[in-house]
PDB file of C-alpha atoms in Angstrom:
ATOM      1  CA  MET A 194     -68.768  21.363  72.030  1.00  0.00           C
ATOM      2  CA  ALA A 195     -64.980  21.679  71.785  1.00  0.00           C
ATOM      3  CA  ALA A 196     -63.102  18.775  70.280  1.00  0.00           C
ATOM      4  CA  LEU A 197     -62.038  16.855  73.321  1.00  0.00           C
ATOM      5  CA  HIS A 198     -59.443  14.779  71.557  1.00  0.00           C
ATOM      6  CA  GLN A 199     -57.129  17.717  70.928  1.00  0.00           C
ATOM      7  CA  GLN A 200     -54.631  17.337  73.698  1.00  0.00           C
ATOM      8  CA  PRO A 201     -52.674  20.409  74.754  1.00  0.00           C
ATOM      9  CA  CYS A 202     -49.631  18.489  75.825  1.00  0.00           C
ATOM     10  CA  SER A 203     -47.694  17.085  72.870  1.00  0.00           C
ATOM     11  CA  VAL A 204     -45.325  14.681  74.489  1.00  0.00           C
ATOM     12  CA  MET A 205     -42.554  12.583  73.097  1.00  0.00           C
ATOM     13  CA  LEU A 206     -43.738   9.066  72.725  1.00  0.00           C
ATOM     14  CA  THR A 207     -40.658   7.517  74.213  1.00  0.00           C
ATOM     15  CA  LEU A 208     -38.601   8.323  77.203  1.00  0.00           C
ATOM     16  CA  VAL A 209     -35.487   6.646  75.907  1.00  0.00           C
ATOM     17  CA  GLU A 210     -32.659   9.118  75.820  1.00  0.00           C
ATOM     18  CA  THR A 211     -30.329   8.926  72.868  1.00  0.00           C
ATOM     19  CA  PRO A 212     -27.340  11.077  71.875  1.00  0.00           C
ATOM     20  CA  GLU A 213     -29.259  12.364  68.829  1.00  0.00           C
ATOM     21  CA  HIS A 214     -32.285  13.629  70.775  1.00  0.00           C
ATOM     22  CA  PRO A 215     -32.617  16.298  73.470  1.00  0.00           C
ATOM     23  CA  PRO A 216     -32.985  15.054  77.008  1.00  0.00           C
ATOM     24  CA  ALA A 217     -36.423  13.524  77.308  1.00  0.00           C
ATOM     25  CA  LEU A 218     -36.927  14.823  80.824  1.00  0.00           C
ATOM     26  CA  ALA A 219     -36.439  18.471  79.904  1.00  0.00           C
ATOM     27  CA  ALA A 220     -38.733  18.176  76.904  1.00  0.00           C
ATOM     28  CA  LEU A 221     -41.347  16.415  78.987  1.00  0.00           C
ATOM     29  CA  PHE A 222     -41.164  19.101  81.656  1.00  0.00           C
ATOM     30  CA  LYS A 223     -41.579  21.823  79.098  1.00  0.00           C
ATOM     31  CA  ASP A 224     -44.601  20.141  77.571  1.00  0.00           C
ATOM     32  CA  CYS A 225     -46.386  18.798  80.623  1.00  0.00           C
ATOM     33  CA  ALA A 226     -45.588  21.082  83.530  1.00  0.00           C
ATOM     34  CA  SER A 227     -48.591  23.339  83.032  1.00  0.00           C
ATOM     35  CA  ASP A 228     -50.966  20.401  82.586  1.00  0.00           C
ATOM     36  CA  LEU A 229     -49.679  18.731  85.710  1.00  0.00           C
ATOM     37  CA  THR A 230     -49.832  21.967  87.697  1.00  0.00           C
ATOM     38  CA  ARG A 231     -53.450  22.351  86.684  1.00  0.00           C
ATOM     39  CA  TYR A 232     -54.097  18.723  87.623  1.00  0.00           C
ATOM     40  CA  PHE A 233     -52.624  19.125  91.100  1.00  0.00           C
ATOM     41  CA  THR A 234     -54.266  22.486  91.701  1.00  0.00           C
ATOM     42  CA  ARG A 235     -57.688  21.058  90.881  1.00  0.00           C
ATOM     43  CA  ARG A 236     -57.190  18.160  93.205  1.00  0.00           C
ATOM     44  CA  HIS A 237     -55.675  20.031  96.137  1.00  0.00           C
ATOM     45  CA  GLY A 238     -56.673  23.669  95.678  1.00  0.00           C
ATOM     46  CA  ASP A 239     -53.267  24.871  96.793  1.00  0.00           C
ATOM     47  CA  VAL A 240     -50.707  26.270  94.353  1.00  0.00           C
ATOM     48  CA  GLU A 241     -47.754  25.596  96.650  1.00  0.00           C
ATOM     49  CA  VAL A 242     -48.795  21.999  97.145  1.00  0.00           C
ATOM     50  CA  ALA A 243     -49.201  21.721  93.386  1.00  0.00           C
ATOM     51  CA  GLN A 244     -45.688  23.005  92.782  1.00  0.00           C
ATOM     52  CA  ASP A 245     -44.216  20.631  95.348  1.00  0.00           C
ATOM     53  CA  LEU A 246     -46.007  17.705  93.782  1.00  0.00           C
ATOM     54  CA  LEU A 247     -44.890  18.777  90.339  1.00  0.00           C
ATOM     55  CA  GLN A 248     -41.278  18.709  91.437  1.00  0.00           C
ATOM     56  CA  ASP A 249     -41.737  15.357  93.156  1.00  0.00           C
ATOM     57  CA  THR A 250     -43.282  13.945  90.005  1.00  0.00           C
ATOM     58  CA  PHE A 251     -40.323  14.845  87.856  1.00  0.00           C
ATOM     59  CA  LEU A 252     -37.860  13.724  90.493  1.00  0.00           C
ATOM     60  CA  GLN A 253     -39.484  10.299  90.435  1.00  0.00           C
ATOM     61  CA  LEU A 254     -39.496  10.305  86.670  1.00  0.00           C
ATOM     62  CA  ALA A 255     -35.797  11.216  86.571  1.00  0.00           C
ATOM     63  CA  ARG A 256     -35.082   8.329  88.910  1.00  0.00           C
ATOM     64  CA  LYS A 257     -36.987   5.946  86.669  1.00  0.00           C
ATOM     65  CA  LEU A 258     -35.175   7.199  83.577  1.00  0.00           C
ATOM     66  CA  LYS A 259     -31.886   6.585  85.266  1.00  0.00           C
ATOM     67  CA  GLU A 260     -33.021   3.045  86.030  1.00  0.00           C
ATOM     68  CA  GLY A 261     -33.686   2.505  82.312  1.00  0.00           C
ATOM     69  CA  LEU A 262     -37.371   3.247  81.952  1.00  0.00           C
ATOM     70  CA  GLN A 263     -38.811   2.694  78.491  1.00  0.00           C
ATOM     71  CA  THR A 264     -42.433   3.392  77.640  1.00  0.00           C
ATOM     72  CA  ASN A 265     -44.476   4.361  74.610  1.00  0.00           C
ATOM     73  CA  ASN A 266     -47.056   6.141  76.738  1.00  0.00           C
ATOM     74  CA  ALA A 267     -45.076   8.945  78.325  1.00  0.00           C
ATOM     75  CA  ARG A 268     -47.992  11.161  79.196  1.00  0.00           C
ATOM     76  CA  GLY A 269     -49.933   8.352  80.776  1.00  0.00           C
ATOM     77  CA  TYR A 270     -46.895   7.262  82.718  1.00  0.00           C
ATOM     78  CA  ILE A 271     -46.152  10.678  84.140  1.00  0.00           C
ATOM     79  CA  PHE A 272     -49.780  11.255  85.071  1.00  0.00           C
ATOM     80  CA  GLY A 273     -49.672   7.893  86.792  1.00  0.00           C
ATOM     81  CA  ILE A 274     -46.803   9.112  88.954  1.00  0.00           C
ATOM     82  CA  ALA A 275     -48.683  12.358  89.595  1.00  0.00           C
ATOM     83  CA  ARG A 276     -51.811  10.512  90.633  1.00  0.00           C
ATOM     84  CA  HIS A 277     -49.899   8.270  92.992  1.00  0.00           C
ATOM     85  CA  LEU A 278     -48.251  11.254  94.698  1.00  0.00           C
ATOM     86  CA  SER A 279     -51.572  13.069  94.888  1.00  0.00           C
ATOM     87  CA  GLN A 280     -53.266  10.074  96.507  1.00  0.00           C
ATOM     88  CA  ALA A 281     -50.488   9.950  99.089  1.00  0.00           C
ATOM     89  CA  VAL A 282     -51.104  13.584  99.994  1.00  0.00           C
ATOM     90  CA  TRP A 283     -54.799  12.898 100.429  1.00  0.00           C
ATOM     91  CA  SER A 284     -54.121   9.854 102.573  1.00  0.00           C
ATOM     92  CA  GLU A 285     -51.770  11.837 104.770  1.00  0.00           C
ATOM     93  CA  LYS A 286     -54.255  14.644 105.068  1.00  0.00           C
ATOM     94  CA  ALA A 287     -57.009  12.219 106.029  1.00  0.00           C
ATOM     95  CA  ARG A 288     -54.823  10.791 108.773  1.00  0.00           C
ATOM     96  CA  ARG A 289     -53.997  14.208 110.190  1.00  0.00           C
ATOM     97  CA  THR A 290     -57.374  15.869 109.885  1.00  0.00           C
ATOM     98  CA  SER A 291     -59.289  16.036 113.167  1.00  0.00           C
ATOM     99  CA  LEU A 292     -63.037  16.303 113.234  1.00  0.00           C
ATOM    100  CA  PRO A 293     -64.105  19.943 113.465  1.00  0.00           C
ATOM    101  CA  LEU A 294     -66.688  20.964 116.006  1.00  0.00           C
ATOM    102  CA  ASP A 295     -68.638  22.663 113.289  1.00  0.00           C
ATOM    103  CA  ASP A 296     -69.024  20.534 110.140  1.00  0.00           C
ATOM    104  CA  SER A 297     -70.213  23.507 108.180  1.00  0.00           C
ATOM    105  CA  ALA A 298     -66.637  24.812 108.153  1.00  0.00           C
ATOM    106  CA  ASN A 299     -65.683  22.024 105.746  1.00  0.00           C
ATOM    107  CA  GLU A 300     -68.561  22.426 103.369  1.00  0.00           C
ATOM    108  CA  ILE A 301     -67.630  23.782 100.012  1.00  0.00           C
ATOM    109  CA  PRO A 302     -70.437  25.967  98.738  1.00  0.00           C
ATOM    110  CA  ALA A 303     -71.459  24.777  95.333  1.00  0.00           C
ATOM    111  CA  PRO A 304     -71.416  27.371  92.596  1.00  0.00           C
ATOM    112  CA  ALA A 305     -74.758  28.520  91.381  1.00  0.00           C
ATOM    113  CA  THR A 306     -75.768  26.156  88.597  1.00  0.00           C
ATOM    114  CA  ASP A 307     -78.879  25.108  86.790  1.00  0.00           C
ATOM    115  CA  ASP A 308     -80.758  21.999  87.792  1.00  0.00           C
ATOM    116  CA  ARG A 309     -79.224  20.015  84.967  1.00  0.00           C
ATOM    117  CA  LEU A 310     -75.720  20.316  86.426  1.00  0.00           C
ATOM    118  CA  SER A 311     -77.011  19.764  89.947  1.00  0.00           C
ATOM    119  CA  PHE A 312     -78.615  16.479  88.954  1.00  0.00           C
ATOM    120  CA  ALA A 313     -75.511  15.495  87.015  1.00  0.00           C
ATOM    121  CA  ARG A 314     -73.299  16.364  89.979  1.00  0.00           C
ATOM    122  CA  GLU A 315     -75.316  14.155  92.317  1.00  0.00           C
ATOM    123  CA  THR A 316     -75.254  11.318  89.805  1.00  0.00           C
ATOM    124  CA  ILE A 317     -71.505  11.548  89.248  1.00  0.00           C
ATOM    125  CA  ALA A 318     -70.827  11.852  92.982  1.00  0.00           C
ATOM    126  CA  ALA A 319     -72.613   8.539  93.504  1.00  0.00           C
ATOM    127  CA  LEU A 320     -70.370   6.732  91.023  1.00  0.00           C
ATOM    128  CA  GLU A 321     -67.346   4.697  92.030  1.00  0.00           C
ATOM    129  CA  PRO A 322     -64.237   6.788  92.798  1.00  0.00           C
ATOM    130  CA  ILE A 323     -62.300   5.305  89.914  1.00  0.00           C
ATOM    131  CA  GLN A 324     -65.144   6.123  87.561  1.00  0.00           C
ATOM    132  CA  ARG A 325     -65.120   9.747  88.687  1.00  0.00           C
ATOM    133  CA  GLU A 326     -61.414   9.813  88.224  1.00  0.00           C
ATOM    134  CA  ILE A 327     -61.752   8.553  84.663  1.00  0.00           C
ATOM    135  CA  LEU A 328     -64.151  11.387  83.931  1.00  0.00           C
ATOM    136  CA  ASP A 329     -61.799  13.913  85.495  1.00  0.00           C
ATOM    137  CA  LEU A 330     -58.764  12.703  83.581  1.00  0.00           C
ATOM    138  CA  ARG A 331     -60.689  12.740  80.313  1.00  0.00           C
ATOM    139  CA  PHE A 332     -62.601  15.987  80.573  1.00  0.00           C
ATOM    140  CA  THR A 333     -60.215  18.192  82.511  1.00  0.00           C
ATOM    141  CA  GLN A 334     -56.820  16.828  81.506  1.00  0.00           C
ATOM    142  CA  GLY A 335     -57.698  15.622  78.026  1.00  0.00           C
ATOM    143  CA  LEU A 336     -56.025  12.261  78.456  1.00  0.00           C
ATOM    144  CA  SER A 337     -56.844   9.565  75.916  1.00  0.00           C
ATOM    145  CA  TYR A 338     -58.329   6.211  76.885  1.00  0.00           C
ATOM    146  CA  ALA A 339     -54.914   4.606  76.579  1.00  0.00           C
ATOM    147  CA  GLU A 340     -53.284   7.227  78.780  1.00  0.00           C
ATOM    148  CA  ILE A 341     -56.010   6.953  81.398  1.00  0.00           C
ATOM    149  CA  ALA A 342     -55.543   3.192  81.392  1.00  0.00           C
ATOM    150  CA  GLU A 343     -51.828   3.729  82.003  1.00  0.00           C
ATOM    151  CA  VAL A 344     -52.483   6.181  84.834  1.00  0.00           C
ATOM    152  CA  LEU A 345     -55.006   3.990  86.625  1.00  0.00           C
ATOM    153  CA  ARG A 346     -53.402   0.660  85.738  1.00  0.00           C
ATOM    154  CA  ILE A 347     -56.614  -0.757  84.307  1.00  0.00           C
ATOM    155  CA  PRO A 348     -57.487  -2.130  80.851  1.00  0.00           C
ATOM    156  CA  ILE A 349     -58.468   0.309  78.124  1.00  0.00           C
ATOM    157  CA  GLY A 350     -61.776  -1.522  77.743  1.00  0.00           C
ATOM    158  CA  THR A 351     -62.563  -0.797  81.377  1.00  0.00           C
ATOM    159  CA  VAL A 352     -61.856   2.900  80.874  1.00  0.00           C
ATOM    160  CA  ARG A 353     -64.146   2.944  77.874  1.00  0.00           C
ATOM    161  CA  SER A 354     -67.002   1.036  79.500  1.00  0.00           C
ATOM    162  CA  ARG A 355     -66.864   3.004  82.743  1.00  0.00           C
ATOM    163  CA  LEU A 356     -66.990   6.300  80.900  1.00  0.00           C
ATOM    164  CA  HIS A 357     -69.893   5.119  78.745  1.00  0.00           C
ATOM    165  CA  HIS A 358     -71.729   3.961  81.825  1.00  0.00           C
ATOM    166  CA  ALA A 359     -71.204   7.298  83.575  1.00  0.00           C
ATOM    167  CA  VAL A 360     -72.648   9.230  80.650  1.00  0.00           C
ATOM    168  CA  ALA A 361     -75.592   6.830  80.501  1.00  0.00           C
ATOM    169  CA  GLU A 362     -76.275   7.398  84.193  1.00  0.00           C
ATOM    170  CA  VAL A 363     -76.193  11.159  83.746  1.00  0.00           C
ATOM    171  CA  ARG A 364     -78.520  10.943  80.796  1.00  0.00           C
ATOM    172  CA  TYR A 365     -80.941   8.725  82.665  1.00  0.00           C
ATOM    173  CA  ARG A 366     -80.999  11.102  85.605  1.00  0.00           C
ATOM    174  CA  ILE A 367     -81.484  14.225  83.516  1.00  0.00           C
ATOM    175  CA  GLU A 368     -84.221  12.706  81.386  1.00  0.00           C
ATOM    176  CA  SER A 369     -86.027  11.196  84.327  1.00  0.00           C
ATOM    177  CA  GLN A 370     -86.117  14.558  86.050  1.00  0.00           C
ATOM    178  CA  SER A 371     -87.377  16.481  83.044  1.00  0.00           C
TER     179      SER A 371
ATOM    180  CA  MET B  19     -77.958  -1.185  65.824  1.00  0.00           C
ATOM    181  CA  LYS B  20     -78.419  -1.724  69.534  1.00  0.00           C
ATOM    182  CA  SER B  21     -78.857   1.397  71.602  1.00  0.00           C
ATOM    183  CA  THR B  22     -75.937   0.505  73.862  1.00  0.00           C
ATOM    184  CA  THR B  23     -73.691   0.039  70.837  1.00  0.00           C
ATOM    185  CA  LEU B  24     -74.755   3.358  69.343  1.00  0.00           C
ATOM    186  CA  HIS B  25     -74.219   5.005  72.725  1.00  0.00           C
ATOM    187  CA  ALA B  26     -70.656   3.724  72.925  1.00  0.00           C
ATOM    188  CA  LEU B  27     -69.797   4.538  69.313  1.00  0.00           C
ATOM    189  CA  VAL B  28     -71.149   8.077  69.439  1.00  0.00           C
ATOM    190  CA  ILE B  29     -69.195   8.846  72.597  1.00  0.00           C
ATOM    191  CA  ASP B  30     -65.987   7.293  71.316  1.00  0.00           C
ATOM    192  CA  HIS B  31     -66.361   9.112  68.018  1.00  0.00           C
ATOM    193  CA  HIS B  32     -66.818  12.467  69.697  1.00  0.00           C
ATOM    194  CA  LEU B  33     -63.811  11.866  71.934  1.00  0.00           C
ATOM    195  CA  GLY B  34     -61.688  10.910  68.966  1.00  0.00           C
ATOM    196  CA  GLU B  35     -61.241   7.319  70.065  1.00  0.00           C
ATOM    197  CA  LEU B  36     -62.753   5.495  67.082  1.00  0.00           C
ATOM    198  CA  PRO B  37     -60.620   3.808  64.435  1.00  0.00           C
ATOM    199  CA  PRO B  38     -61.155   5.398  61.008  1.00  0.00           C
ATOM    200  CA  GLU B  39     -62.943   2.399  59.517  1.00  0.00           C
ATOM    201  CA  VAL B  40     -65.429   2.212  62.400  1.00  0.00           C
ATOM    202  CA  GLU B  41     -65.941   5.949  62.267  1.00  0.00           C
ATOM    203  CA  GLU B  42     -66.856   5.695  58.611  1.00  0.00           C
ATOM    204  CA  LEU B  43     -69.431   3.010  59.347  1.00  0.00           C
ATOM    205  CA  LEU B  44     -70.935   5.044  62.155  1.00  0.00           C
ATOM    206  CA  LEU B  45     -71.211   8.170  60.070  1.00  0.00           C
ATOM    207  CA  HIS B  46     -72.886   6.216  57.291  1.00  0.00           C
ATOM    208  CA  HIS B  47     -75.338   4.730  59.771  1.00  0.00           C
ATOM    209  CA  LEU B  48     -76.182   8.150  61.176  1.00  0.00           C
ATOM    210  CA  ALA B  49     -76.565   9.614  57.702  1.00  0.00           C
ATOM    211  CA  THR B  50     -79.056   6.951  56.658  1.00  0.00           C
ATOM    212  CA  ASN B  51     -80.972   6.547  59.907  1.00  0.00           C
ATOM    213  CA  PRO B  52     -82.920   9.542  61.277  1.00  0.00           C
ATOM    214  CA  GLY B  53     -83.769   7.701  64.487  1.00  0.00           C
ATOM    215  CA  ALA B  54     -80.128   7.059  65.174  1.00  0.00           C
ATOM    216  CA  ARG B  55     -79.315  10.697  64.503  1.00  0.00           C
ATOM    217  CA  ALA B  56     -81.899  11.822  67.023  1.00  0.00           C
ATOM    218  CA  GLU B  57     -80.588   9.356  69.559  1.00  0.00           C
ATOM    219  CA  ALA B  58     -77.034  10.568  68.937  1.00  0.00           C
ATOM    220  CA  GLU B  59     -78.092  14.103  69.806  1.00  0.00           C
ATOM    221  CA  HIS B  60     -79.382  12.957  73.182  1.00  0.00           C
ATOM    222  CA  ILE B  61     -76.154  11.060  73.800  1.00  0.00           C
ATOM    223  CA  LEU B  62     -74.020  14.066  72.946  1.00  0.00           C
ATOM    224  CA  ALA B  63     -76.141  16.290  75.167  1.00  0.00           C
ATOM    225  CA  ALA B  64     -75.533  13.953  78.087  1.00  0.00           C
ATOM    226  CA  LEU B  65     -71.830  13.877  77.259  1.00  0.00           C
ATOM    227  CA  GLN B  66     -71.740  17.665  77.211  1.00  0.00           C
ATOM    228  CA  THR B  67     -73.512  17.830  80.566  1.00  0.00           C
ATOM    229  CA  THR B  68     -71.123  15.305  82.065  1.00  0.00           C
ATOM    230  CA  GLN B  69     -68.121  17.264  80.878  1.00  0.00           C
ATOM    231  CA  GLU B  70     -69.471  20.579  82.164  1.00  0.00           C
ATOM    232  CA  THR B  71     -70.248  19.045  85.533  1.00  0.00           C
ATOM    233  CA  VAL B  72     -66.840  17.483  85.971  1.00  0.00           C
ATOM    234  CA  ILE B  73     -65.167  20.786  85.118  1.00  0.00           C
ATOM    235  CA  ALA B  74     -67.464  22.813  87.359  1.00  0.00           C
ATOM    236  CA  PHE B  75     -67.041  20.577  90.416  1.00  0.00           C
ATOM    237  CA  PRO B  76     -63.371  19.630  91.000  1.00  0.00           C
ATOM    238  CA  GLU B  77     -64.220  17.851  94.243  1.00  0.00           C
ATOM    239  CA  LEU B  78     -65.846  15.085  92.211  1.00  0.00           C
ATOM    240  CA  ALA B  79     -62.373  13.796  91.388  1.00  0.00           C
ATOM    241  CA  GLN B  80     -61.515  13.256  95.050  1.00  0.00           C
ATOM    242  CA  PRO B  81     -61.739   9.796  96.594  1.00  0.00           C
ATOM    243  CA  SER B  82     -64.920  10.636  98.471  1.00  0.00           C
ATOM    244  CA  SER B  83     -67.471  13.211  97.509  1.00  0.00           C
ATOM    245  CA  GLU B  84     -70.235  14.518  99.691  1.00  0.00           C
ATOM    246  CA  VAL B  85     -73.620  14.224  98.128  1.00  0.00           C
ATOM    247  CA  THR B  86     -76.317  16.463  99.468  1.00  0.00           C
ATOM    248  CA  ALA B  87     -79.113  14.269  98.213  1.00  0.00           C
ATOM    249  CA  PRO B  88     -79.294  10.623  97.265  1.00  0.00           C
ATOM    250  CA  ALA B  89     -78.377  10.168  93.652  1.00  0.00           C
ATOM    251  CA  LEU B  90     -81.008   8.605  91.455  1.00  0.00           C
ATOM    252  CA  LEU B  91     -79.396   5.769  89.552  1.00  0.00           C
ATOM    253  CA  SER B  92     -80.818   3.825  86.654  1.00  0.00           C
ATOM    254  CA  PRO B  93     -83.021   0.857  87.623  1.00  0.00           C
ATOM    255  CA  LYS B  94     -80.390  -1.750  86.853  1.00  0.00           C
ATOM    256  CA  ASN B  95     -78.052  -0.173  89.397  1.00  0.00           C
ATOM    257  CA  ARG B  96     -80.485   0.263  92.226  1.00  0.00           C
ATOM    258  CA  ALA B  97     -79.878  -1.909  95.283  1.00  0.00           C
ATOM    259  CA  PRO B  98     -77.329  -4.291  93.775  1.00  0.00           C
ATOM    260  CA  TRP B  99     -77.509  -6.306  96.981  1.00  0.00           C
ATOM    261  CA  LEU B 100     -81.123  -7.090  96.136  1.00  0.00           C
ATOM    262  CA  ARG B 101     -80.074  -8.534  92.813  1.00  0.00           C
ATOM    263  CA  ARG B 102     -77.489 -10.753  94.501  1.00  0.00           C
ATOM    264  CA  VAL B 103     -80.048 -12.025  96.977  1.00  0.00           C
ATOM    265  CA  ALA B 104     -82.468 -12.749  94.151  1.00  0.00           C
ATOM    266  CA  ILE B 105     -79.819 -14.638  92.212  1.00  0.00           C
ATOM    267  CA  ALA B 106     -78.938 -16.702  95.271  1.00  0.00           C
ATOM    268  CA  ALA B 107     -82.602 -17.523  95.871  1.00  0.00           C
ATOM    269  CA  LEU B 108     -83.111 -18.551  92.250  1.00  0.00           C
ATOM    270  CA  PHE B 109     -80.053 -20.750  92.360  1.00  0.00           C
ATOM    271  CA  ALA B 110     -81.192 -22.403  95.568  1.00  0.00           C
ATOM    272  CA  ALA B 111     -84.648 -23.012  94.129  1.00  0.00           C
ATOM    273  CA  ALA B 112     -83.239 -24.387  90.893  1.00  0.00           C
ATOM    274  CA  THR B 113     -80.834 -26.789  92.560  1.00  0.00           C
ATOM    275  CA  SER B 114     -83.347 -28.061  95.106  1.00  0.00           C
ATOM    276  CA  GLY B 115     -85.962 -28.519  92.391  1.00  0.00           C
ATOM    277  CA  ALA B 116     -83.507 -30.381  90.235  1.00  0.00           C
ATOM    278  CA  TYR B 117     -82.512 -32.588  93.148  1.00  0.00           C
ATOM    279  CA  PHE B 118     -86.046 -33.659  93.957  1.00  0.00           C
ATOM    280  CA  ALA B 119     -86.908 -34.021  90.289  1.00  0.00           C
ATOM    281  CA  GLY B 120     -83.930 -36.264  89.851  1.00  0.00           C
ATOM    282  CA  LYS B 121     -84.878 -38.372  92.860  1.00  0.00           C
ATOM    283  CA  SER B 122     -88.358 -39.024  91.576  1.00  0.00           C
ATOM    284  CA  SER B 123     -87.352 -39.411  87.951  1.00  0.00           C
ATOM    285  CA  THR B 124     -87.410 -42.815  86.241  1.00  0.00           C
ATOM    286  CA  GLY B 125     -83.916 -42.000  85.036  1.00  0.00           C
ATOM    287  CA  THR B 126     -84.405 -42.212  81.302  1.00  0.00           C
ATOM    288  CA  ALA B 127     -82.504 -39.748  79.177  1.00  0.00           C
ATOM    289  CA  ASN B 128     -85.291 -39.596  76.671  1.00  0.00           C
ATOM    290  CA  GLU B 129     -88.080 -38.624  79.010  1.00  0.00           C
ATOM    291  CA  THR B 130     -90.262 -35.800  77.910  1.00  0.00           C
ATOM    292  CA  VAL B 131     -90.964 -32.771  80.011  1.00  0.00           C
ATOM    293  CA  SER B 132     -93.511 -30.085  79.638  1.00  0.00           C
ATOM    294  CA  SER B 133     -92.202 -26.781  78.439  1.00  0.00           C
ATOM    295  CA  PRO B 134     -92.390 -23.760  80.718  1.00  0.00           C
ATOM    296  CA  PRO B 135     -95.226 -21.311  80.342  1.00  0.00           C
ATOM    297  CA  LYS B 136     -94.970 -18.987  77.409  1.00  0.00           C
ATOM    298  CA  THR B 137     -95.084 -16.011  79.745  1.00  0.00           C
ATOM    299  CA  SER B 138     -91.851 -16.966  81.493  1.00  0.00           C
ATOM    300  CA  PRO B 139     -88.819 -15.002  80.240  1.00  0.00           C
ATOM    301  CA  TRP B 140     -86.327 -17.500  81.589  1.00  0.00           C
ATOM    302  CA  ALA B 141     -84.850 -20.527  79.920  1.00  0.00           C
ATOM    303  CA  ARG B 142     -85.422 -23.679  81.940  1.00  0.00           C
ATOM    304  CA  TYR B 143     -83.004 -26.388  82.756  1.00  0.00           C
ATOM    305  CA  ARG B 144     -83.519 -29.743  84.382  1.00  0.00           C
ATOM    306  CA  MET B 145     -81.092 -32.181  85.853  1.00  0.00           C
ATOM    307  CA  THR B 146     -81.868 -35.805  85.182  1.00  0.00           C
ATOM    308  CA  PRO B 147     -79.990 -38.958  85.955  1.00  0.00           C
ATOM    309  CA  ALA B 148     -78.166 -40.321  82.976  1.00  0.00           C
ATOM    310  CA  SER B 149     -79.621 -43.494  81.584  1.00  0.00           C
ATOM    311  CA  ASN B 150     -76.336 -45.336  81.904  1.00  0.00           C
ATOM    312  CA  GLY B 151     -76.122 -44.429  85.549  1.00  0.00           C
ATOM    313  CA  SER B 152     -72.967 -42.397  85.095  1.00  0.00           C
ATOM    314  CA  GLY B 153     -74.348 -39.416  86.941  1.00  0.00           C
ATOM    315  CA  MET B 154     -76.514 -36.435  86.292  1.00  0.00           C
ATOM    316  CA  THR B 155     -76.997 -34.584  83.045  1.00  0.00           C
ATOM    317  CA  VAL B 156     -78.224 -31.018  82.571  1.00  0.00           C
ATOM    318  CA  VAL B 157     -80.678 -30.463  79.747  1.00  0.00           C
ATOM    319  CA  ARG B 158     -82.405 -27.355  78.544  1.00  0.00           C
ATOM    320  CA  VAL B 159     -86.153 -27.337  78.279  1.00  0.00           C
ATOM    321  CA  ASP B 160     -87.123 -25.376  75.262  1.00  0.00           C
ATOM    322  CA  ARG B 161     -89.789 -22.701  75.320  1.00  0.00           C
ATOM    323  CA  SER B 162     -91.880 -23.454  72.295  1.00  0.00           C
ATOM    324  CA  GLY B 163     -95.503 -23.841  73.137  1.00  0.00           C
ATOM    325  CA  ASP B 164     -97.408 -26.195  75.249  1.00  0.00           C
ATOM    326  CA  GLU B 165     -96.363 -29.447  73.663  1.00  0.00           C
ATOM    327  CA  ASN B 166     -94.022 -31.746  75.450  1.00  0.00           C
ATOM    328  CA  ILE B 167     -90.535 -31.827  74.072  1.00  0.00           C
ATOM    329  CA  PRO B 168     -88.201 -34.776  74.356  1.00  0.00           C
ATOM    330  CA  ILE B 169     -84.847 -34.089  75.841  1.00  0.00           C
ATOM    331  CA  GLN B 170     -82.001 -34.828  73.510  1.00  0.00           C
TER     332      GLN B 170
END
């Protein structure tokens, strides 16, 4: 299993701009743009939407920097902005979407998988939304517990316990089926 | 080491979230305990499966996911509403029992009560009027055999 703690996005720890250091925003964009694009694409399935959200994320961040933002968790902070913008898109989409006559048009065919992943998928789908989001941020974006806590605005202990609980549920399901 | 503790430590260690001193303790425990090592393998297998599933199904990260079949959750998470109802019923039974016991009690703080049956997993409490008439006191009835135990 690949080492999950190796994060691809090496981000400056502070967003405080000083004359001696390059602009934090440009460095952050260079380091995080691909990660954020992947994050948005996974959530929305649309590259154009992902690009728009990426731009909006950094526009918001630039505004915050101008207002004097200081943080020691840059990656968590920027993913927090990204999540907030993504949730807004979903909310808007939910308001606009009308019920189709044929529900099968909205069904996403699941990829062919073994039973183990099928059982795990059902178990994870039954978890609380925030729990699923913790799993997604950890396993697809490689965020640390502290960064996930920053994104979701919850204590680090909650991130840890929810993730542990999710894995325990998956294990219970898999072992009870075998 | 408790299984829940080992579960948490193994996951945190694999995700690189353990402080170095705790990691050292965990590794020593695993090195000297074959049972714990076997358990750790099961934990890591579940962690691997969870990761693969999350990556394979992006829709799981959305606010609502469609589930084609009811998910089978562990026993402690089944029907949480049932647990709440049970707790409310126990509380009602305990308070009403304590009320009537207090009404019929002679009111001495040193009265003895019989201990609950050995088979009962629950600690027992009783409310008795205080001897000085200042109100009610809550005392725990110990579970240690059939002999009567004075309340302190």
